[in-house]
Amino acid sequence: MHALTQFSQGEITALWAVLGTAVLGLLYAVFLMAQVLREDQGTDEMQRISRSIGLGANAYLFKQFKTILFLILLLTAALYFTAGVKYIAIGRACAFLMGSIFSATVGFVGMNLAVRGNVRVAAAANRKSFSQALKIAYRTGTITGMLTDGLGLFGGTVIFMIYGEKAYEVLLGFGFGGTLLALFMRVGGGIFTKAADVGADLVGKIEKNIPEDDPRNAATIADNVGDNVGDCAGMAADIFESYEVTIVSAMILGWASYGHKGVIFPLLVRAIGVIASIIGTYAVRTKEEVRDAMKAINIGFILSAAVSIVGFALVGFYYLRFPESQEPLPLCFTLGIPGLDLRPVWTTLVGIILAVTINRLTEYFTDTGKPPVKSVSESCQTGHATAIITGFAVGLESTVWAILVIAISIMVSAFIYQGAGPTFIAYGVSMAGIGMLTLTGNNISMDVFGPVADNANGIGEMAHLPKEARQILADLDAVGNTTKAITKGIAIASAVIAAISLFNAYITNISTITKLTYEQVAATLSVSNHSVFVGLLIGGAIPFLFSSLTIKAVGRAAFLIVKEVREQLKDKEIWEGKKLPDYARVVSICTAAAQKELIRPGLLAILAPLLVGLLLKKEALGGFLAGMILSGQLLAVFMANAGGAWDNAKKLIEDGVFGGKGSDAHKASVTGDTVGDPLKDTAGPALNPLIKVMNMVSLLAIPLVVRYENSPTVSWMAAAVAIALVLVVIHKPKPSKEELEIIQKA
């Protein structure tokens, strides 16, 4: 690690401490794993159901990894040629592979722990212990959270310790590996889970008037499998890549503004975040007489935030000392100490406040006790159409408040660096992103808590647990819907902050390649330039096309599931509960559909920015990124919150309001929920990695774009590839033999 020779002994010690903290996070995950696995697994019937869910989830993930393995290896080789210096090229390719493996590991291990934790949560509820069920569910989620924290920090720190000031060039590969795998896991897992969920609900709840997880419903195991491959594996990989992308942008901009201290400080903040998450997540518990899961989770989050703020403020006070600037800073940034610059601390604090605000805002629009969800459940009394209308309105309103909060955070971060130059301002925004994801351990704990509680509720219903146990699980499930929505809000906001930081890094890279100043490059990206404006229009359209592809995929797969479930329920013995349906067949249909539909959205994400850059030049690519960030954020928040509101409105009615289960209002709420399913769990969440994949591709492709921007031959080749991509994207996939059989039977 010869790159460390340029740092002081104190900085070298600090970097080793960061590496040690990453290992501590991983050890904490192992400690929690042992705790969870020691818990009672309940009855033989509960264990059988849990094993079925686990087998289906693992079968799906193995098939998905097999599907994308060749592409990952191909891109690993291709990344070798994106850097001019050999040792950087080797490092970037290896880092891409490492990022992919780490992202896959987080998803795979986290998902496996989730499918083993669900039965233990159900067993705790069966013992009538709300507090124990909450603790097991949340700590199961924390295992995934700490794996994300630990592996993300470990990888980034090791690369920096090896490559020093050149680390950001290698970290581009690391971030891209995590980002790309997250996109595939989000899209594939989202298609699988929502095809099963929609199929199970439409036939079971609306047509047959049976409970959600009735064992007679052939799609119920696939539905529970989908919760794990979509929310556990998919979200874990999603947040992992946000974690990496924000550190990449902070390092690029930190080096350009503060030098090595601008790079080391974000790593120190992340290390403090790991410790804060350990403290806050372990504190999540509630008393049996209180039974307020959401309050307990919020207290843990706030405790982690407080520890984190105190920690990075102290580190900033002692570490952020520089030679005295020619330009005096306000007292709040120096505390009267010559050379002290606390502006990175303040912008990190902005990110923490943004995370807390997004949490509260998303909770407001998706919680069963708040006015928006109550308004959706009330509208269900007058039919399916009004349920849809009100849910759409809630989602549309929520996206306005979310983008205003993000905009204010960016403006405050920029204001803190007012007068310091565009590179410093960009660094301030990137540090807000670092602050926002400081509590990644808490965020993923909250997310995985959702599907664990949902699965436990399903196991409870299929195993016919007593009414009191079922109520405990239903209450945890409703809270889980809210926590899932909250973490989606965090993921979306972090995608925007990370994308803005990467956009500034994009300008910095062009400046380095072309030898122009940052200001000169930025001036070429004005919307008065027709190329930039055209790029803006194309970029703004891509999230809509991507969402269309993923939602259509869910629709096609759900069609097959509905037909299959109807066909199996025609069997009199299945309907009377004398024999079990063929659960494995539905899992197989969902898996095949998800894998078939996976490639087109992935190709769109990788090739679209590259083709725009080669065809319309670097200025158009800048506009493309800006348009894609804006429309992607608006769409993602709308879809996540509308879907969450519909889902919890259904839960509210199922708890007994407006006629309860089986009523007309309940059927209308199920329609709303099934419309919202592909929005909140497929298209919406997948937009997060889409935004970052296209940013990372743009950063990696900039040397090629600049090199060949005046080459007619390359432009014609790019045009041909673009036409082929359009044809692939708009072409409807040919039905498989299995699909044709289902359609013909129907």
mmCIF file of N, CA and C in Angstrom, residues 48-101:
data_model
loop_
_atom_site.group_PDB
_atom_site.id
_atom_site.type_symbol
_atom_site.label_atom_id
_atom_site.label_comp_id
_atom_site.label_asym_id
_atom_site.label_seq_id
_atom_site.Cartn_x
_atom_site.Cartn_y
_atom_site.Cartn_z
ATOM 1 N N ARG A 48 -42.039 -26.111 7.542
ATOM 2 C CA ARG A 48 -42.214 -26.611 6.166
ATOM 3 C C ARG A 48 -42.513 -25.469 5.211
ATOM 4 N N ILE A 49 -43.397 -24.569 5.630
ATOM 5 C CA ILE A 49 -43.758 -23.419 4.786
ATOM 6 C C ILE A 49 -42.540 -22.532 4.566
ATOM 7 N N SER A 50 -41.793 -22.273 5.649
ATOM 8 C CA SER A 50 -40.603 -21.430 5.548
ATOM 9 C C SER A 50 -39.567 -22.029 4.611
ATOM 10 N N ARG A 51 -39.377 -23.360 4.677
ATOM 11 C CA ARG A 51 -38.422 -24.026 3.770
ATOM 12 C C ARG A 51 -38.850 -23.879 2.317
ATOM 13 N N SER A 52 -40.145 -23.958 2.064
ATOM 14 C CA SER A 52 -40.649 -23.810 0.684
ATOM 15 C C SER A 52 -40.318 -22.418 0.149
ATOM 16 N N ILE A 53 -40.497 -21.405 1.006
ATOM 17 C CA ILE A 53 -40.185 -20.028 0.605
ATOM 18 C C ILE A 53 -38.688 -19.891 0.328
ATOM 19 N N GLY A 54 -37.875 -20.472 1.221
ATOM 20 C CA GLY A 54 -36.428 -20.386 1.059
ATOM 21 C C GLY A 54 -35.934 -21.077 -0.199
ATOM 22 N N LEU A 55 -36.467 -22.261 -0.492
ATOM 23 C CA LEU A 55 -36.065 -22.995 -1.694
ATOM 24 C C LEU A 55 -36.403 -22.211 -2.957
ATOM 25 N N GLY A 56 -37.609 -21.628 -2.986
ATOM 26 C CA GLY A 56 -38.015 -20.841 -4.152
ATOM 27 C C GLY A 56 -37.148 -19.611 -4.342
ATOM 28 N N ALA A 57 -36.842 -18.916 -3.234
ATOM 29 C CA ALA A 57 -36.029 -17.696 -3.313
ATOM 30 C C ALA A 57 -34.618 -18.010 -3.800
ATOM 31 N N ASN A 58 -34.021 -19.069 -3.272
ATOM 32 C CA ASN A 58 -32.667 -19.433 -3.686
ATOM 33 C C ASN A 58 -32.630 -19.891 -5.140
ATOM 34 N N ALA A 59 -33.636 -20.655 -5.547
ATOM 35 C CA ALA A 59 -33.697 -21.117 -6.937
ATOM 36 C C ALA A 59 -33.767 -19.931 -7.889
ATOM 37 N N TYR A 60 -34.579 -18.930 -7.503
ATOM 38 C CA TYR A 60 -34.693 -17.743 -8.353
ATOM 39 C C TYR A 60 -33.369 -17.004 -8.456
ATOM 40 N N LEU A 61 -32.725 -16.734 -7.299
ATOM 41 C CA LEU A 61 -31.488 -15.949 -7.319
ATOM 42 C C LEU A 61 -30.377 -16.668 -8.072
ATOM 43 N N PHE A 62 -30.265 -17.982 -7.892
ATOM 44 C CA PHE A 62 -29.239 -18.738 -8.623
ATOM 45 C C PHE A 62 -29.457 -18.603 -10.131
ATOM 46 N N LYS A 63 -30.710 -18.689 -10.554
ATOM 47 C CA LYS A 63 -31.000 -18.576 -11.987
ATOM 48 C C LYS A 63 -30.692 -17.166 -12.482
ATOM 49 N N GLN A 64 -31.005 -16.152 -11.641
ATOM 50 C CA GLN A 64 -30.727 -14.774 -12.053
ATOM 51 C C GLN A 64 -29.228 -14.535 -12.179
ATOM 52 N N PHE A 65 -28.447 -14.993 -11.201
ATOM 53 C CA PHE A 65 -26.993 -14.813 -11.280
ATOM 54 C C PHE A 65 -26.426 -15.523 -12.504
ATOM 55 N N LYS A 66 -26.978 -16.693 -12.795
ATOM 56 C CA LYS A 66 -26.522 -17.436 -13.972
ATOM 57 C C LYS A 66 -26.846 -16.660 -15.255
ATOM 58 N N THR A 67 -28.022 -16.013 -15.282
ATOM 59 C CA THR A 67 -28.446 -15.249 -16.462
ATOM 60 C C THR A 67 -27.512 -14.078 -16.742
ATOM 61 N N ILE A 68 -27.071 -13.382 -15.689
ATOM 62 C CA ILE A 68 -26.292 -12.155 -15.891
ATOM 63 C C ILE A 68 -24.788 -12.372 -15.763
ATOM 64 N N LEU A 69 -24.356 -13.603 -15.449
ATOM 65 C CA LEU A 69 -22.931 -13.858 -15.228
ATOM 66 C C LEU A 69 -22.091 -13.500 -16.447
ATOM 67 N N PHE A 70 -22.544 -13.911 -17.629
ATOM 68 C CA PHE A 70 -21.756 -13.635 -18.839
ATOM 69 C C PHE A 70 -21.598 -12.133 -19.065
ATOM 70 N N LEU A 71 -22.696 -11.382 -18.854
ATOM 71 C CA LEU A 71 -22.627 -9.934 -19.038
ATOM 72 C C LEU A 71 -21.654 -9.300 -18.046
ATOM 73 N N ILE A 72 -21.664 -9.765 -16.793
ATOM 74 C CA ILE A 72 -20.748 -9.224 -15.784
ATOM 75 C C ILE A 72 -19.299 -9.479 -16.193
ATOM 76 N N LEU A 73 -19.010 -10.697 -16.646
ATOM 77 C CA LEU A 73 -17.644 -11.031 -17.074
ATOM 78 C C LEU A 73 -17.246 -10.229 -18.313
ATOM 79 N N LEU A 74 -18.193 -10.044 -19.240
ATOM 80 C CA LEU A 74 -17.917 -9.261 -20.450
ATOM 81 C C LEU A 74 -17.588 -7.814 -20.101
ATOM 82 N N LEU A 75 -18.376 -7.230 -19.186
ATOM 83 C CA LEU A 75 -18.136 -5.845 -18.782
ATOM 84 C C LEU A 75 -16.845 -5.710 -17.971
ATOM 85 N N THR A 76 -16.502 -6.747 -17.224
ATOM 86 C CA THR A 76 -15.227 -6.722 -16.493
ATOM 87 C C THR A 76 -14.075 -6.583 -17.477
ATOM 88 N N ALA A 77 -14.140 -7.349 -18.559
ATOM 89 C CA ALA A 77 -13.102 -7.260 -19.592
ATOM 90 C C ALA A 77 -13.144 -5.906 -20.300
ATOM 91 N N ALA A 78 -14.360 -5.415 -20.591
ATOM 92 C CA ALA A 78 -14.497 -4.141 -21.308
ATOM 93 C C ALA A 78 -13.956 -2.977 -20.484
ATOM 94 N N LEU A 79 -14.150 -3.024 -19.163
ATOM 95 C CA LEU A 79 -13.693 -1.926 -18.317
ATOM 96 C C LEU A 79 -12.175 -1.798 -18.304
ATOM 97 N N TYR A 80 -11.497 -2.870 -18.625
ATOM 98 C CA TYR A 80 -10.031 -2.809 -18.700
ATOM 99 C C TYR A 80 -9.578 -1.775 -19.735
ATOM 100 N N PHE A 81 -10.406 -1.597 -20.782
ATOM 101 C CA PHE A 81 -10.014 -0.698 -21.879
ATOM 102 C C PHE A 81 -10.520 0.729 -21.693
ATOM 103 N N THR A 82 -11.155 1.018 -20.544
ATOM 104 C CA THR A 82 -11.664 2.386 -20.324
ATOM 105 C C THR A 82 -10.657 3.285 -19.628
ATOM 106 N N ALA A 83 -9.502 2.744 -19.247
ATOM 107 C CA ALA A 83 -8.468 3.559 -18.595
ATOM 108 C C ALA A 83 -7.172 3.438 -19.387
ATOM 109 N N GLY A 84 -6.461 4.549 -19.516
ATOM 110 C CA GLY A 84 -5.234 4.561 -20.310
ATOM 111 C C GLY A 84 -4.049 3.935 -19.608
ATOM 112 N N VAL A 85 -4.000 4.035 -18.275
ATOM 113 C CA VAL A 85 -2.861 3.520 -17.503
ATOM 114 C C VAL A 85 -3.156 2.077 -17.094
ATOM 115 N N LYS A 86 -2.173 1.186 -17.287
ATOM 116 C CA LYS A 86 -2.428 -0.244 -17.117
ATOM 117 C C LYS A 86 -2.855 -0.606 -15.698
ATOM 118 N N TYR A 87 -2.149 -0.076 -14.678
ATOM 119 C CA TYR A 87 -2.482 -0.500 -13.315
ATOM 120 C C TYR A 87 -3.847 0.044 -12.889
ATOM 121 N N ILE A 88 -4.259 1.189 -13.468
ATOM 122 C CA ILE A 88 -5.613 1.708 -13.209
ATOM 123 C C ILE A 88 -6.641 0.823 -13.919
ATOM 124 N N ALA A 89 -6.316 0.420 -15.159
ATOM 125 C CA ALA A 89 -7.237 -0.424 -15.942
ATOM 126 C C ALA A 89 -7.480 -1.757 -15.238
ATOM 127 N N ILE A 90 -6.407 -2.377 -14.743
ATOM 128 C CA ILE A 90 -6.545 -3.655 -14.021
ATOM 129 C C ILE A 90 -7.363 -3.441 -12.751
ATOM 130 N N GLY A 91 -7.039 -2.370 -12.023
ATOM 131 C CA GLY A 91 -7.756 -2.072 -10.781
ATOM 132 C C GLY A 91 -9.229 -1.816 -11.013
ATOM 133 N N ARG A 92 -9.552 -1.087 -12.072
ATOM 134 C CA ARG A 92 -10.961 -0.768 -12.361
ATOM 135 C C ARG A 92 -11.746 -2.026 -12.703
ATOM 136 N N ALA A 93 -11.155 -2.901 -13.531
ATOM 137 C CA ALA A 93 -11.837 -4.144 -13.900
ATOM 138 C C ALA A 93 -12.048 -5.036 -12.672
ATOM 139 N N CYS A 94 -11.003 -5.158 -11.852
ATOM 140 C CA CYS A 94 -11.115 -5.986 -10.643
ATOM 141 C C CYS A 94 -12.106 -5.377 -9.653
ATOM 142 N N ALA A 95 -12.100 -4.051 -9.545
ATOM 143 C CA ALA A 95 -13.026 -3.374 -8.627
ATOM 144 C C ALA A 95 -14.469 -3.556 -9.083
ATOM 145 N N PHE A 96 -14.693 -3.545 -10.400
ATOM 146 C CA PHE A 96 -16.038 -3.788 -10.929
ATOM 147 C C PHE A 96 -16.512 -5.177 -10.523
ATOM 148 N N LEU A 97 -15.633 -6.157 -10.681
ATOM 149 C CA LEU A 97 -15.988 -7.520 -10.307
ATOM 150 C C LEU A 97 -16.234 -7.617 -8.797
ATOM 151 N N MET A 98 -15.398 -6.937 -8.009
ATOM 152 C CA MET A 98 -15.565 -6.949 -6.557
ATOM 153 C C MET A 98 -16.881 -6.275 -6.161
ATOM 154 N N GLY A 99 -17.197 -5.142 -6.787
ATOM 155 C CA GLY A 99 -18.461 -4.463 -6.493
ATOM 156 C C GLY A 99 -19.657 -5.340 -6.821
ATOM 157 N N SER A 100 -19.578 -6.062 -7.939
ATOM 158 C CA SER A 100 -20.659 -6.974 -8.325
ATOM 159 C C SER A 100 -20.808 -8.103 -7.310
ATOM 160 N N ILE A 101 -19.663 -8.675 -6.906
ATOM 161 C CA ILE A 101 -19.690 -9.791 -5.951
ATOM 162 C C ILE A 101 -20.211 -9.328 -4.596
#
